[in-house]
């Protein structure tokens, strides 16, 4: 009886953790991994609105395949990143 309960508890724990992981990924909380994820995390580390910064940085990095070094400026290192504009004509990339 005790072993059966322990096994059931373990199965429930594993299933709930996988459901939690899927829900976190769907909500966008899990950061993008790989080149863009690490570069954008570094670029946006001092941003006031990190979630927006990381999202737009990820979009720009995905298209340009580069992210300027540092947390601000240095956009001359990546002209594609520098020249990308939003619909209002302002810089899209942080």
mmCIF file with all atom_site columns, N, CA, C and O in Angstrom, residues 13-23:
data_model
loop_
_atom_site.group_PDB
_atom_site.id
_atom_site.type_symbol
_atom_site.label_atom_id
_atom_site.label_alt_id
_atom_site.label_comp_id
_atom_site.label_asym_id
_atom_site.label_entity_id
_atom_site.label_seq_id
_atom_site.pdbx_PDB_ins_code
_atom_site.Cartn_x
_atom_site.Cartn_y
_atom_site.Cartn_z
_atom_site.occupancy
_atom_site.B_iso_or_equiv
_atom_site.pdbx_formal_charge
_atom_site.auth_seq_id
_atom_site.auth_comp_id
_atom_site.auth_asym_id
_atom_site.auth_atom_id
_atom_site.pdbx_PDB_model_num
ATOM 1  N N  . UNK A 1 13 ? 3.979 13.879 -9.550  1.00 0.00 ? 13 UNK A N  1
ATOM 2  C CA . UNK A 1 13 ? 4.999 14.925 -9.485  1.00 0.00 ? 13 UNK A CA 1
ATOM 3  C C  . UNK A 1 13 ? 5.672 15.111 -10.841 1.00 0.00 ? 13 UNK A C  1
ATOM 4  O O  . UNK A 1 13 ? 5.851 16.237 -11.301 1.00 0.00 ? 13 UNK A O  1
ATOM 5  N N  . UNK A 1 14 ? 6.038 14.032 -11.493 1.00 0.00 ? 14 UNK A N  1
ATOM 6  C CA . UNK A 1 14 ? 6.683 14.109 -12.806 1.00 0.00 ? 14 UNK A CA 1
ATOM 7  C C  . UNK A 1 14 ? 5.745 14.723 -13.838 1.00 0.00 ? 14 UNK A C  1
ATOM 8  O O  . UNK A 1 14 ? 6.127 15.594 -14.619 1.00 0.00 ? 14 UNK A O  1
ATOM 9  N N  . UNK A 1 15 ? 4.494 14.293 -13.850 1.00 0.00 ? 15 UNK A N  1
ATOM 10 C CA . UNK A 1 15 ? 3.527 14.832 -14.802 1.00 0.00 ? 15 UNK A CA 1
ATOM 11 C C  . UNK A 1 15 ? 3.252 16.311 -14.564 1.00 0.00 ? 15 UNK A C  1
ATOM 12 O O  . UNK A 1 15 ? 3.162 17.090 -15.515 1.00 0.00 ? 15 UNK A O  1
ATOM 13 N N  . UNK A 1 16 ? 3.145 16.717 -13.317 1.00 0.00 ? 16 UNK A N  1
ATOM 14 C CA . UNK A 1 16 ? 2.870 18.120 -13.031 1.00 0.00 ? 16 UNK A CA 1
ATOM 15 C C  . UNK A 1 16 ? 4.057 19.000 -13.411 1.00 0.00 ? 16 UNK A C  1
ATOM 16 O O  . UNK A 1 16 ? 3.877 20.119 -13.886 1.00 0.00 ? 16 UNK A O  1
ATOM 17 N N  . UNK A 1 17 ? 5.285 18.517 -13.251 1.00 0.00 ? 17 UNK A N  1
ATOM 18 C CA . UNK A 1 17 ? 6.441 19.323 -13.633 1.00 0.00 ? 17 UNK A CA 1
ATOM 19 C C  . UNK A 1 17 ? 6.524 19.486 -15.141 1.00 0.00 ? 17 UNK A C  1
ATOM 20 O O  . UNK A 1 17 ? 6.881 20.544 -15.639 1.00 0.00 ? 17 UNK A O  1
ATOM 21 N N  . UNK A 1 18 ? 6.157 18.457 -15.902 1.00 0.00 ? 18 UNK A N  1
ATOM 22 C CA . UNK A 1 18 ? 6.193 18.586 -17.359 1.00 0.00 ? 18 UNK A CA 1
ATOM 23 C C  . UNK A 1 18 ? 5.079 19.509 -17.840 1.00 0.00 ? 18 UNK A C  1
ATOM 24 O O  . UNK A 1 18 ? 5.260 20.278 -18.772 1.00 0.00 ? 18 UNK A O  1
ATOM 25 N N  . UNK A 1 19 ? 3.920 19.494 -17.215 1.00 0.00 ? 19 UNK A N  1
ATOM 26 C CA . UNK A 1 19 ? 2.836 20.406 -17.570 1.00 0.00 ? 19 UNK A CA 1
ATOM 27 C C  . UNK A 1 19 ? 3.246 21.837 -17.240 1.00 0.00 ? 19 UNK A C  1
ATOM 28 O O  . UNK A 1 19 ? 3.011 22.763 -18.013 1.00 0.00 ? 19 UNK A O  1
ATOM 29 N N  . UNK A 1 20 ? 3.906 22.043 -16.115 1.00 0.00 ? 20 UNK A N  1
ATOM 30 C CA . UNK A 1 20 ? 4.371 23.363 -15.717 1.00 0.00 ? 20 UNK A CA 1
ATOM 31 C C  . UNK A 1 20 ? 5.383 23.892 -16.729 1.00 0.00 ? 20 UNK A C  1
ATOM 32 O O  . UNK A 1 20 ? 5.329 25.051 -17.135 1.00 0.00 ? 20 UNK A O  1
ATOM 33 N N  . UNK A 1 21 ? 6.298 23.045 -17.177 1.00 0.00 ? 21 UNK A N  1
ATOM 34 C CA . UNK A 1 21 ? 7.314 23.445 -18.139 1.00 0.00 ? 21 UNK A CA 1
ATOM 35 C C  . UNK A 1 21 ? 6.680 23.865 -19.460 1.00 0.00 ? 21 UNK A C  1
ATOM 36 O O  . UNK A 1 21 ? 7.044 24.873 -20.052 1.00 0.00 ? 21 UNK A O  1
ATOM 37 N N  . UNK A 1 22 ? 5.708 23.111 -19.925 1.00 0.00 ? 22 UNK A N  1
ATOM 38 C CA . UNK A 1 22 ? 5.017 23.440 -21.169 1.00 0.00 ? 22 UNK A CA 1
ATOM 39 C C  . UNK A 1 22 ? 4.266 24.754 -21.034 1.00 0.00 ? 22 UNK A C  1
ATOM 40 O O  . UNK A 1 22 ? 4.295 25.597 -21.926 1.00 0.00 ? 22 UNK A O  1
ATOM 41 N N  . UNK A 1 23 ? 3.610 24.979 -19.906 1.00 0.00 ? 23 UNK A N  1
ATOM 42 C CA . UNK A 1 23 ? 2.860 26.227 -19.723 1.00 0.00 ? 23 UNK A CA 1
ATOM 43 C C  . UNK A 1 23 ? 3.801 27.418 -19.628 1.00 0.00 ? 23 UNK A C  1
ATOM 44 O O  . UNK A 1 23 ? 3.483 28.501 -20.110 1.00 0.00 ? 23 UNK A O  1
#
